[in-house]
Coordinates of C-alpha atoms in Angstrom, one line a residue:
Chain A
X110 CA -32.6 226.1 116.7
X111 CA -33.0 229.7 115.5
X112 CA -31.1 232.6 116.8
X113 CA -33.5 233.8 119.1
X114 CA -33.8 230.8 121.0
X115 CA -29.8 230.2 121.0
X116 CA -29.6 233.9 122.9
X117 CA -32.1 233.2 125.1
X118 CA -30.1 230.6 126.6
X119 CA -27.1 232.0 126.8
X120 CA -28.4 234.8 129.2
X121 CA -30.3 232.7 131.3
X122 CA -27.0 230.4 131.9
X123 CA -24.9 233.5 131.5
X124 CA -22.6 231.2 129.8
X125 CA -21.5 231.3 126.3
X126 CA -19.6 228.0 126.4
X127 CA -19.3 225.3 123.9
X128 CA -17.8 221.9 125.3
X129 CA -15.9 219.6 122.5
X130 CA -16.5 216.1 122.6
X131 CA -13.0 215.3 120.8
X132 CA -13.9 212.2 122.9
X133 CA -10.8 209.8 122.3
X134 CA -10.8 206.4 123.6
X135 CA -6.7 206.1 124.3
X136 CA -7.4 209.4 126.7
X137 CA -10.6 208.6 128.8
X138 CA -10.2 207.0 132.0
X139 CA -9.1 203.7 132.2
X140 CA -12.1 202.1 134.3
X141 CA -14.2 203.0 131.9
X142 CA -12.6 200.7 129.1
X143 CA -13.7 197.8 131.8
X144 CA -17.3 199.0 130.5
X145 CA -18.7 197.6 127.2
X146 CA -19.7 201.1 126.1
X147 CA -17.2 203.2 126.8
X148 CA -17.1 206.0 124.9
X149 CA -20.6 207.0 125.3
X150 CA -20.5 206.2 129.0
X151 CA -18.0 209.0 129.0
X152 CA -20.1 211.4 126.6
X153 CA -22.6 210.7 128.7
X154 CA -21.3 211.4 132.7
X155 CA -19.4 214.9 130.8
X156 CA -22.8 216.1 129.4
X157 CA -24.2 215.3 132.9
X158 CA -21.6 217.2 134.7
X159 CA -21.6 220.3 132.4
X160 CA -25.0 220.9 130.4
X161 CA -26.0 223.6 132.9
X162 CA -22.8 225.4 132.5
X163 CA -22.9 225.6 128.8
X164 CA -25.2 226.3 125.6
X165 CA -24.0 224.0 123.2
X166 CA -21.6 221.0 122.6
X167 CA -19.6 220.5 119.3
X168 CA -18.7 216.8 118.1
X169 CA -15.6 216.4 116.3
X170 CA -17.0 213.9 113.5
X171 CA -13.0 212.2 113.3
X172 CA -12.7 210.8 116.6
X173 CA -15.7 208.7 116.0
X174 CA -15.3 208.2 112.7
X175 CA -11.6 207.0 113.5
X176 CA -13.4 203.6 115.0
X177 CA -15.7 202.9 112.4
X178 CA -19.2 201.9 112.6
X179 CA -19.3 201.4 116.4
X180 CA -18.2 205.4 116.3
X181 CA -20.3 206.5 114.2
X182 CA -23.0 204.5 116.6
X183 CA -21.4 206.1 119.2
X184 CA -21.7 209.6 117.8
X185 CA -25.7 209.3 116.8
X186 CA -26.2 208.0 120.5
X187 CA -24.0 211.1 121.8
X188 CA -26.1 213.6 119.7
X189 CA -29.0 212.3 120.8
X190 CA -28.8 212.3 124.7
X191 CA -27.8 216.0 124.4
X192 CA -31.1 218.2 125.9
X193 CA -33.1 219.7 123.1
X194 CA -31.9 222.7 125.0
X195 CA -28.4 223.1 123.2
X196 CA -27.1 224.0 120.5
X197 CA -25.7 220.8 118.8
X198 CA -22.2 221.0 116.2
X199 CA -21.4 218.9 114.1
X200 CA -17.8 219.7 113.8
X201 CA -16.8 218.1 110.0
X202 CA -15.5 220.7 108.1
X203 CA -17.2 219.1 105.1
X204 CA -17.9 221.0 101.7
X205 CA -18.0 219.7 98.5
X206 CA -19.9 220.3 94.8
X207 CA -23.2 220.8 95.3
X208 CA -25.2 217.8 94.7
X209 CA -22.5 216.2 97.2
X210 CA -22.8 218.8 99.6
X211 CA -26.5 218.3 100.1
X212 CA -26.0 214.8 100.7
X213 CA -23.5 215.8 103.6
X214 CA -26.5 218.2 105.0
X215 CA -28.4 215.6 104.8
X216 CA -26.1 213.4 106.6
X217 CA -26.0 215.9 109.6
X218 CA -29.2 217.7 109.5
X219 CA -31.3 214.7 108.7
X220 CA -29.9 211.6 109.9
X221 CA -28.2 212.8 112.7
X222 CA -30.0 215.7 114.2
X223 CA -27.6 218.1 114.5
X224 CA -28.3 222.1 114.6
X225 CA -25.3 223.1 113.1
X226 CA -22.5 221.8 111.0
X227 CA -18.7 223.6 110.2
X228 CA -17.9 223.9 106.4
X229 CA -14.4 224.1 104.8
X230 CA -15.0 227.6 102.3
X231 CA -12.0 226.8 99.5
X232 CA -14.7 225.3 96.9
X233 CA -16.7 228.3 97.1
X234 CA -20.7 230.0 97.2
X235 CA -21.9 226.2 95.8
X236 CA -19.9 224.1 98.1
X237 CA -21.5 226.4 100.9
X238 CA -25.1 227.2 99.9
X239 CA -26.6 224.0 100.5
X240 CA -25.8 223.5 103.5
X241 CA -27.8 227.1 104.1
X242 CA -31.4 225.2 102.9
X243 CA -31.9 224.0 105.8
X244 CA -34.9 225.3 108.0
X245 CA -33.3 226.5 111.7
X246 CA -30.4 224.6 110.8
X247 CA -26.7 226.8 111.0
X248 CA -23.5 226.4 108.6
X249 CA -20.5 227.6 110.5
X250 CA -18.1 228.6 107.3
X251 CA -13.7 228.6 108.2
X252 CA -12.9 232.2 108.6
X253 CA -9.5 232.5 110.3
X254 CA -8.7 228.9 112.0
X255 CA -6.6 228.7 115.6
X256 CA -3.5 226.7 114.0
X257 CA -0.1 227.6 113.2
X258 CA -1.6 226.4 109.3
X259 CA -3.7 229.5 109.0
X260 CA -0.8 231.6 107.6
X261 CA -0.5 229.8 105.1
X262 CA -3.5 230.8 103.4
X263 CA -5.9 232.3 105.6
X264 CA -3.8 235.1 105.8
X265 CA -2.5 235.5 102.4
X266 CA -2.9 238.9 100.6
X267 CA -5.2 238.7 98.2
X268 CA -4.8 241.4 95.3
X269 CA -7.4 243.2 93.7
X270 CA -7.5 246.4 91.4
X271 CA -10.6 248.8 92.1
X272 CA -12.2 251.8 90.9
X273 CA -12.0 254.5 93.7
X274 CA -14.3 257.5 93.7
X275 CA -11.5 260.3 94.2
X276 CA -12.9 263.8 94.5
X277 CA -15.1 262.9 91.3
X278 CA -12.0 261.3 89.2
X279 CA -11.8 257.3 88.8
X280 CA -8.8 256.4 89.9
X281 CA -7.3 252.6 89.8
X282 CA -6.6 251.9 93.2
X283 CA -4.6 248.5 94.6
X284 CA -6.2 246.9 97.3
X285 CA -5.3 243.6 99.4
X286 CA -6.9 241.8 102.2
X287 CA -6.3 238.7 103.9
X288 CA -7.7 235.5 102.2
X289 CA -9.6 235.0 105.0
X290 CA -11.3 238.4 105.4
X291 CA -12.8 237.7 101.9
X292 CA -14.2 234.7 103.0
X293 CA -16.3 236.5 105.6
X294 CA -16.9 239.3 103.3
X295 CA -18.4 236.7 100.8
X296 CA -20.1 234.3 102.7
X297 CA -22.2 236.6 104.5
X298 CA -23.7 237.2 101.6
X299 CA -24.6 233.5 101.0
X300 CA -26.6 233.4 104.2
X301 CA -27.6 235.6 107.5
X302 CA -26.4 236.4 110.9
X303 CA -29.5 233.8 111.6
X304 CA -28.1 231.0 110.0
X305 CA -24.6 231.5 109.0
X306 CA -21.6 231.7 111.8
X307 CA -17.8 231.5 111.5
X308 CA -15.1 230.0 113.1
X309 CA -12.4 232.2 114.3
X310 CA -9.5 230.9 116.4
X311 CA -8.9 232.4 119.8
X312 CA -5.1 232.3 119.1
X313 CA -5.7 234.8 116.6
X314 CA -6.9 237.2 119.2
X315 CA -5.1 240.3 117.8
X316 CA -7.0 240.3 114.4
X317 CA -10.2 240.0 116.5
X318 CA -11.2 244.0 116.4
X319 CA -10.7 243.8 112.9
X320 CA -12.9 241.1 112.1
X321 CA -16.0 241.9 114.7
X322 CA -16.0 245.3 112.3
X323 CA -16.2 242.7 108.9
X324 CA -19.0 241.0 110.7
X325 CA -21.0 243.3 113.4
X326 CA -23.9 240.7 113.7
X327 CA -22.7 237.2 113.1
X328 CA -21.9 234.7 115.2
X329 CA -18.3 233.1 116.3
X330 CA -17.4 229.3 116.7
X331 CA -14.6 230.1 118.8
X332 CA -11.7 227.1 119.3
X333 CA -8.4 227.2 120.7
X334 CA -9.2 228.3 124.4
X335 CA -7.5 225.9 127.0
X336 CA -5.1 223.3 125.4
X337 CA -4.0 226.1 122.6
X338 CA -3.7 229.0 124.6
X339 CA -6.1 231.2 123.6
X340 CA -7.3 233.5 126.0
X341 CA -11.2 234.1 127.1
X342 CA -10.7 237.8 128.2
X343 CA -9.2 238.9 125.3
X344 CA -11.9 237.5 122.4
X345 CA -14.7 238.2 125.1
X346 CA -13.1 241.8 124.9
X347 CA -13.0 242.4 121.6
X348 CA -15.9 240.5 119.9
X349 CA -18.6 240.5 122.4
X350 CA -22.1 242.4 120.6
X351 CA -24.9 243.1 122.6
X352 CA -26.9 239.6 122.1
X353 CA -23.3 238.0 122.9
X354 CA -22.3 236.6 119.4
X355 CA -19.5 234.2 120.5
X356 CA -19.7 230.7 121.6
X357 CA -16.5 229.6 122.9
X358 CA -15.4 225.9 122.5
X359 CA -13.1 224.2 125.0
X360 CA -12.6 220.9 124.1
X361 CA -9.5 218.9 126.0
X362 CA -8.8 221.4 128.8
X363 CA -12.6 220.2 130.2
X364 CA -13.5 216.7 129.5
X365 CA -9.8 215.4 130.2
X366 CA -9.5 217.9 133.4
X367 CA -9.2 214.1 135.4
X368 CA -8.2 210.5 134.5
X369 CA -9.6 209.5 137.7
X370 CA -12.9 208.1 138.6
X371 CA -14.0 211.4 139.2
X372 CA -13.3 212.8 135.9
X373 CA -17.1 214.3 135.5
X374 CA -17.3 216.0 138.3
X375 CA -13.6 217.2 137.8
X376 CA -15.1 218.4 134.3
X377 CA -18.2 220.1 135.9
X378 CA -15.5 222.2 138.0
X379 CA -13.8 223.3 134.9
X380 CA -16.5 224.2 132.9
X381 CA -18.3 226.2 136.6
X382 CA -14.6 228.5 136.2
X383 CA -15.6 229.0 132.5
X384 CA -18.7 229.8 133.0
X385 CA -18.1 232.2 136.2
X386 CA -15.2 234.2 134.0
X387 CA -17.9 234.4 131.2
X388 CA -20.7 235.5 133.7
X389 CA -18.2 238.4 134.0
X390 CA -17.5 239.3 130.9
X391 CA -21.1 239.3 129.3
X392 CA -23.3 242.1 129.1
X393 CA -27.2 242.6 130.6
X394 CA -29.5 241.8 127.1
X395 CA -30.9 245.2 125.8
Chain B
X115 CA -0.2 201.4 96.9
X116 CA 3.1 202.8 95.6
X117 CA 3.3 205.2 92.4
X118 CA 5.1 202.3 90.7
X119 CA 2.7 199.8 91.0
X120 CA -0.1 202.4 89.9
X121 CA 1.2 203.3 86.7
X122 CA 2.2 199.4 86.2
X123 CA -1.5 199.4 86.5
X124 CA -2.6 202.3 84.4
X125 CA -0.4 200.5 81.1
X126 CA -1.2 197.2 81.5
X127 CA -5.2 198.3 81.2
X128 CA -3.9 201.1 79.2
X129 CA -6.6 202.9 81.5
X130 CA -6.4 205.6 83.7
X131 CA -10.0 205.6 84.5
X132 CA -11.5 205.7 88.2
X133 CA -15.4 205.3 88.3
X134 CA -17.3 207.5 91.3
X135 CA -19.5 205.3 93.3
X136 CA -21.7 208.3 94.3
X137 CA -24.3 205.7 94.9
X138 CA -27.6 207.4 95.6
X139 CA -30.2 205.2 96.6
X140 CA -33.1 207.8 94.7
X141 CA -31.0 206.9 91.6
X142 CA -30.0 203.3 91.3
X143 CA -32.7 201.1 89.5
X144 CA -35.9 200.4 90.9
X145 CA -35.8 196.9 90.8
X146 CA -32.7 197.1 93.4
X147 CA -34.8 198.6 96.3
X148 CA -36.7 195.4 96.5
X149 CA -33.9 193.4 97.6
X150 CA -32.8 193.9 101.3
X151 CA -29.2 195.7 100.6
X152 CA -30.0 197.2 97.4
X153 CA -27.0 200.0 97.8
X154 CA -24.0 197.2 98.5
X155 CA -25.6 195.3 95.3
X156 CA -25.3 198.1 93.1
X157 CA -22.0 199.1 93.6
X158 CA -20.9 195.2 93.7
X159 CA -22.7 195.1 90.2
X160 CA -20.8 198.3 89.0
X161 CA -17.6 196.9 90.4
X162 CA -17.4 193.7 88.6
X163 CA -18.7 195.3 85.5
X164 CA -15.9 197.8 85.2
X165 CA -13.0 196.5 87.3
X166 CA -11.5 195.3 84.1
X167 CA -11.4 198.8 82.4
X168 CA -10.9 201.3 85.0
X169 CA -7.4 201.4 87.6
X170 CA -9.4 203.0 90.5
X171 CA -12.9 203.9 92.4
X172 CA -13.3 206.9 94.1
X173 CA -16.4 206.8 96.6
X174 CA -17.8 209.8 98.1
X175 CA -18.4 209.4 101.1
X176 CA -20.9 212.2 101.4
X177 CA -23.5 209.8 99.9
X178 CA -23.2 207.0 102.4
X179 CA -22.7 209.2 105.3
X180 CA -26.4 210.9 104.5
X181 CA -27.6 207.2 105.0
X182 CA -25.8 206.9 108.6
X183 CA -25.0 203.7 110.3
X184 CA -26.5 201.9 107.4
X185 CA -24.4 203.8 105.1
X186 CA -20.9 203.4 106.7
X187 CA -21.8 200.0 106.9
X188 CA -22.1 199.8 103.1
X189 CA -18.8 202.2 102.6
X190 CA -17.0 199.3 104.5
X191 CA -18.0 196.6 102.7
X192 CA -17.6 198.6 99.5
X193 CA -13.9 199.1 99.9
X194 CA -13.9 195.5 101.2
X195 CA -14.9 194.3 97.9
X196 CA -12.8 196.7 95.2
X197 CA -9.6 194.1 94.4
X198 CA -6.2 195.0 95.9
X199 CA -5.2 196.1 92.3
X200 CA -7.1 198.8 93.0
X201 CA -6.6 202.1 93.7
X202 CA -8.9 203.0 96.3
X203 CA -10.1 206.6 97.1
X204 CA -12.1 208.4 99.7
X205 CA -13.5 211.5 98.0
X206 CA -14.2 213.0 101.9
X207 CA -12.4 216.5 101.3
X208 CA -11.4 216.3 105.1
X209 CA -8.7 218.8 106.6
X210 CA -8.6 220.0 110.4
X211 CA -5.8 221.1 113.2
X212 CA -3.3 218.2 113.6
X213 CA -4.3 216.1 116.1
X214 CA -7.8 215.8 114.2
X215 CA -6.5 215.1 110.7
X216 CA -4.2 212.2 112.7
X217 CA -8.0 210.8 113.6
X218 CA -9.6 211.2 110.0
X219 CA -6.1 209.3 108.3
X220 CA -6.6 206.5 110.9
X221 CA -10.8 206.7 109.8
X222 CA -9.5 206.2 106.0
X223 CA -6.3 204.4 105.8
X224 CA -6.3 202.2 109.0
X225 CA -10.0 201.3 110.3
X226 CA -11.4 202.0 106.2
X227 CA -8.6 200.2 103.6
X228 CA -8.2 203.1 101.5
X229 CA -5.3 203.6 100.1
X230 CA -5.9 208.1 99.0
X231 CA -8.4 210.6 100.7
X232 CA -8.7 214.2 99.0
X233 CA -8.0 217.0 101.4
X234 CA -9.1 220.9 101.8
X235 CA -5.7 223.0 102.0
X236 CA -7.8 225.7 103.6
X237 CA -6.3 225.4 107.1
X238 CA -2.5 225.1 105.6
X239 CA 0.6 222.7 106.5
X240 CA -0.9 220.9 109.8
X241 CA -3.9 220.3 108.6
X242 CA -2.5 218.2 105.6
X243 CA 0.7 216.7 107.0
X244 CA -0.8 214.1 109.4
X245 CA -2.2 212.5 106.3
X246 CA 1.3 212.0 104.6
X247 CA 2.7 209.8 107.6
X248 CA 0.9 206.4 106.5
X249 CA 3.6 204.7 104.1
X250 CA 1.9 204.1 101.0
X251 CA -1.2 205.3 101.1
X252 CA -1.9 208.8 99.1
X253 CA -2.9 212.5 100.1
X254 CA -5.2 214.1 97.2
X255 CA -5.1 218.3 97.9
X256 CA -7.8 220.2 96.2
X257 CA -6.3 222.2 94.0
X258 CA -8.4 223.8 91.1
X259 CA -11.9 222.3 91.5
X260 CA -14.9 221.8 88.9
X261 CA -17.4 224.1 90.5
X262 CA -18.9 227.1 89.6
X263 CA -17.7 228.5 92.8
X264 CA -13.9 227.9 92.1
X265 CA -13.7 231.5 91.2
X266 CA -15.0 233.0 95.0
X267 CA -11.7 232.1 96.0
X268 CA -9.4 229.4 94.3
X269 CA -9.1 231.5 91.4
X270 CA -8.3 235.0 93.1
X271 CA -5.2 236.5 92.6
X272 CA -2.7 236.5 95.9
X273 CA -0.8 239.2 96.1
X274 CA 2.9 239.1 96.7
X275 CA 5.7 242.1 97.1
X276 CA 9.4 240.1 95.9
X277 CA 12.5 241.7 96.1
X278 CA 13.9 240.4 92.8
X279 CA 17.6 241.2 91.4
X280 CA 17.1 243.2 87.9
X281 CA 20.6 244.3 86.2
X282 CA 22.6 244.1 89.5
X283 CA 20.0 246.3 91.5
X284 CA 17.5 244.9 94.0
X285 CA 13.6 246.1 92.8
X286 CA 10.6 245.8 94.5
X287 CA 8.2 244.0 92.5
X288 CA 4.5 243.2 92.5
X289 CA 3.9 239.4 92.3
X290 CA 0.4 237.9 92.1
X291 CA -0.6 234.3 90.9
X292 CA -3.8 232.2 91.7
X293 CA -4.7 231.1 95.3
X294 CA -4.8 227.7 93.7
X295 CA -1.3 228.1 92.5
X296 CA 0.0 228.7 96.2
X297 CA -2.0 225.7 97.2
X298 CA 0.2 223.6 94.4
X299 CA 3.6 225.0 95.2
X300 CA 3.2 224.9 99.1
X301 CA 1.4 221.5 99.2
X302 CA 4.2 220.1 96.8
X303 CA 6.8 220.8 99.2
X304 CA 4.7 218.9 102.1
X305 CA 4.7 215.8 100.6
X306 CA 6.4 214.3 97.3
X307 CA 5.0 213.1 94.2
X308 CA 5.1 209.5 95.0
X309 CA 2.3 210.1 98.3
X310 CA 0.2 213.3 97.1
X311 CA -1.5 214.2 94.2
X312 CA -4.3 217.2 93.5
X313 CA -7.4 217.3 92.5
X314 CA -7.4 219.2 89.4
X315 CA -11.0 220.0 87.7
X316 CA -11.4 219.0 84.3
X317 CA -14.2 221.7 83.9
X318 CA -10.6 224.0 84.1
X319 CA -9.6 222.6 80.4
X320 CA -7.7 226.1 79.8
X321 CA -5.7 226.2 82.9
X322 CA -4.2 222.7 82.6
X323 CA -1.3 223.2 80.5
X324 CA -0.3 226.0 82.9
X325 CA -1.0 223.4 85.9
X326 CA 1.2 220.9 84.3
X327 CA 4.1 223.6 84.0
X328 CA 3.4 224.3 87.8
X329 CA 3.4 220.4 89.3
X330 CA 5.4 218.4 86.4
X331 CA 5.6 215.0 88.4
X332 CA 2.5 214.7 90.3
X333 CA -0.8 212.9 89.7
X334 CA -4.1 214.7 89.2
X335 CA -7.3 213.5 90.1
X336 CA -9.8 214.8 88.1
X337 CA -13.0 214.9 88.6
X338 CA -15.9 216.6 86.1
X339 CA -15.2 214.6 83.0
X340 CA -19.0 213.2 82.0
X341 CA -22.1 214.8 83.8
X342 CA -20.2 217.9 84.5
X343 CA -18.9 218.7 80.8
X344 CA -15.3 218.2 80.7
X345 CA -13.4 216.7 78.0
X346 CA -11.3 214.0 78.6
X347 CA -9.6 214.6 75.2
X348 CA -8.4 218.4 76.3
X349 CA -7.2 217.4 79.9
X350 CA -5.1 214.3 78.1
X351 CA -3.4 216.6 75.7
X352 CA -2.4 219.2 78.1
X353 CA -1.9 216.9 81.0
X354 CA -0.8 213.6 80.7
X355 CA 3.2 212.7 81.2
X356 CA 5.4 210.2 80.5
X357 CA 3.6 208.0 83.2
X358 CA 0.2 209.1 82.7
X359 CA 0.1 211.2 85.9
X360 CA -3.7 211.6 85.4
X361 CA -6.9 209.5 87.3
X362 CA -10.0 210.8 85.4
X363 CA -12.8 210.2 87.3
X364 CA -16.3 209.8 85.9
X365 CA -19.3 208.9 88.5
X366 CA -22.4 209.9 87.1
X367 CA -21.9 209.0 83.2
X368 CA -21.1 205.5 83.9
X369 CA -23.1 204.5 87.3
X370 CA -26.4 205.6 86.1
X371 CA -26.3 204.5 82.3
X372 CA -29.4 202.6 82.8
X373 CA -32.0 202.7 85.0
X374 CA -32.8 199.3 83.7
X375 CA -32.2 195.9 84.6
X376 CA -29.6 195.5 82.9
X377 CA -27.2 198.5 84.4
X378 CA -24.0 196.9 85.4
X379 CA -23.8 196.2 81.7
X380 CA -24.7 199.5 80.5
X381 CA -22.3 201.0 82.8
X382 CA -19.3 198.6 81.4
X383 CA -20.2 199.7 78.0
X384 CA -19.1 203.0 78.8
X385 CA -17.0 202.5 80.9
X386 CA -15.0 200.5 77.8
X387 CA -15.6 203.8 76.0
X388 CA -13.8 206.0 77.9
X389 CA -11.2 203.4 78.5
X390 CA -10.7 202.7 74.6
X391 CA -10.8 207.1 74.6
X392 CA -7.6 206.9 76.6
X393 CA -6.4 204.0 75.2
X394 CA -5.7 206.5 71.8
X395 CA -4.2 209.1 74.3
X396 CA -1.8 207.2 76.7
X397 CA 1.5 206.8 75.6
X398 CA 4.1 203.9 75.2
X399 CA 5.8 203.6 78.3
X400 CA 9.4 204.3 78.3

């Protein structure tokens, strides 16, 4: 999907919701475990409910990976009964040396047909740039993650002496930045607002001025609204751009809103209020 | 598997090789692809070539996840067939928030017989921690890679103000080390080294002695001996410890010796190379 198609959509909906199939089997309703299929069953009555409230969904690769080769069935069947319409995530967090990180494209661009894929940036530019080959495909590269974790090295100082121009002396100036901020800094430069996007954690809505300045045009992956508290005004506030540039994930706070036989349409409700706060929020396309 | 029956292992082969089943199905011999499950064959051919000589495999699970169902399928029955002796690795670089690393460690260690995955640190404590909660089975943190792209960020400096005590008086000092060096001493303190070790590049030949200094007790994986250039002789001087405390892994070298019929044997002749290599290094145990 290319960027101009992915904009599109979100102004027609006026919704710039992502919903997180984190679908775990000791969490759906129980009725549905009476059913030999149930995992996709459930996949399947949530993408029902809510594909004309949001623009993408995002598949988090460990649930289904967690029951082996019926879920990684289950996952290629998911992926596939999503419309052609969204924006489809592979949520993997995968990176590795090159030649292996081209087999994990493959695995997502190619096998499964995913539009997009997240990607872990500690290996560095070689660990990320093939996943960047790939013709209207997206790599969503960790920026500043939504867990208590992300101080740990995401926002580490990192030290570096520069050259400063000062009044037509060099002088040797200290800098520091957050770790993460030099992943942003870096990265866009391994691909481009049209096929490059980072994930930035709404619980880290604070540093969210900061980093719409380090990154005008790109994209957000944004998790941590609903079950982790982070708050949908706030990011919408802050990182909004004129073409909309966030997608906002909710992942448990919408597809477990019930545990009941109605838990689709229960779902559908959640994601209308998401979609109704966004329709506020998001600006008239220039 | 527990440390002590790994480096029982390690002297009784005098061996502290792994071979990399980065099985690609464009690279295995020709005369494979006519059978009907020519990936399963080859590694089973590799296996019981160089089970005697080597103390683990490390698959990568990149290559069978580009080959979907089919491929997890033939990652199963992989593990399956690697003996118990054997310690068994998932090279999958995995790492998200908590409740999702809790699903990739089941993926590995409970649905997958595993007994080690390598992790990304990038998202800190809770994204690594979940894995250490399986008794006896192994966390591998990336620490200093092999890649080219190890300098965008693992080898930047983090900067760090200390008060330290000088001559009775408290001083503000500068502190910087290596990114990679905060991954070691953090990720030390998650787990111990009897259930985490780090992957440790051997492409990095000059930083090992200072690694060493750093992480005393704790196994390295390392990967980049062979196809990638390191040398197995420079990491075993610097590295090795009274109980070896070193997995060198070599994929590429020894999988694809031969394109021929004969490959399995080809690959056990070097794999009996690099096990009578080590064989000169390893020490007596005490």
């Amino acid at each position: 999907m290319t960027r101009k198609q992915l904009v599109e959509e979100i102004f027609a909906k006026r919704s710039y919701l992502c919903v997180g199939l984190d679908t775990d089997v000791d969490k759906i309703p129980k009725h549905l475990l009476e059913t030999p299929d149930p995992v996709f069953q459930f996949n399947k009555a949530i993408i029902d409910a809510t594909k004309d409230l949001c623009v993408a969904y995002k598949i988090n690769t460990a649930f289904y990976e967690a029951r082996g080769l019926k879920g990684w069935d289950e996952m290629e069947r998911t992926v596939n009964y999503i419309p052609s319409s969204h924006f489809k995530i592979a949520d993997a967090k995968r990176g590795d040396i090159g030649n292996t990180s081209t087999q994990y494209a493959k695995a997502f661009f190619e096998t499964l047909n995913f539009d997009a894929i997240t990607v872990a940036p500690y290996m560095g530019h070689d660990s990320v740039l093939p996943f960047l080959e790939f013709k209207d495909k997206w790599t969503i590269v960790l920026g500043l993650t939504s867990n208590p974790g992300a101080s740990d090295f995401e926002l580490q100082q990192l030290f570096k002496k520069a050259e400063v121009l000062q009044e037509g002396v060099h002088i040797s100036k200290t800098q520091t930045g957050y770790l993460y901020e030099a992943v942003l800094s870096k990265a866009s430069g391994w691909g481009s607002p049209e096929n490059l996007m980072f994930v930035i954690g709404a619980t880290q809505g604070s540093e969210f001025a900061n980093i719409r300045k380090l990154t005008p045009h790109h994209f957000y992956l944004v998790p941590g609204v609903g079950f982790q508290g982070g708050s949908l005004k706030e990011i919408s506030e802050h990182a909004l751009t004129a073409d909309c540039g966030l997608l906002v994930n909710v992942s448990r706070a919408i597809i477990y809103a019930s545990k009941k036989e109605n838990f689709a349409e229960e779902a559908g409700i959640l994601a209308k209020q998401y979609q109704l706060e966004m329709n506020n929020y998001i600006s008239t396309p220039k």
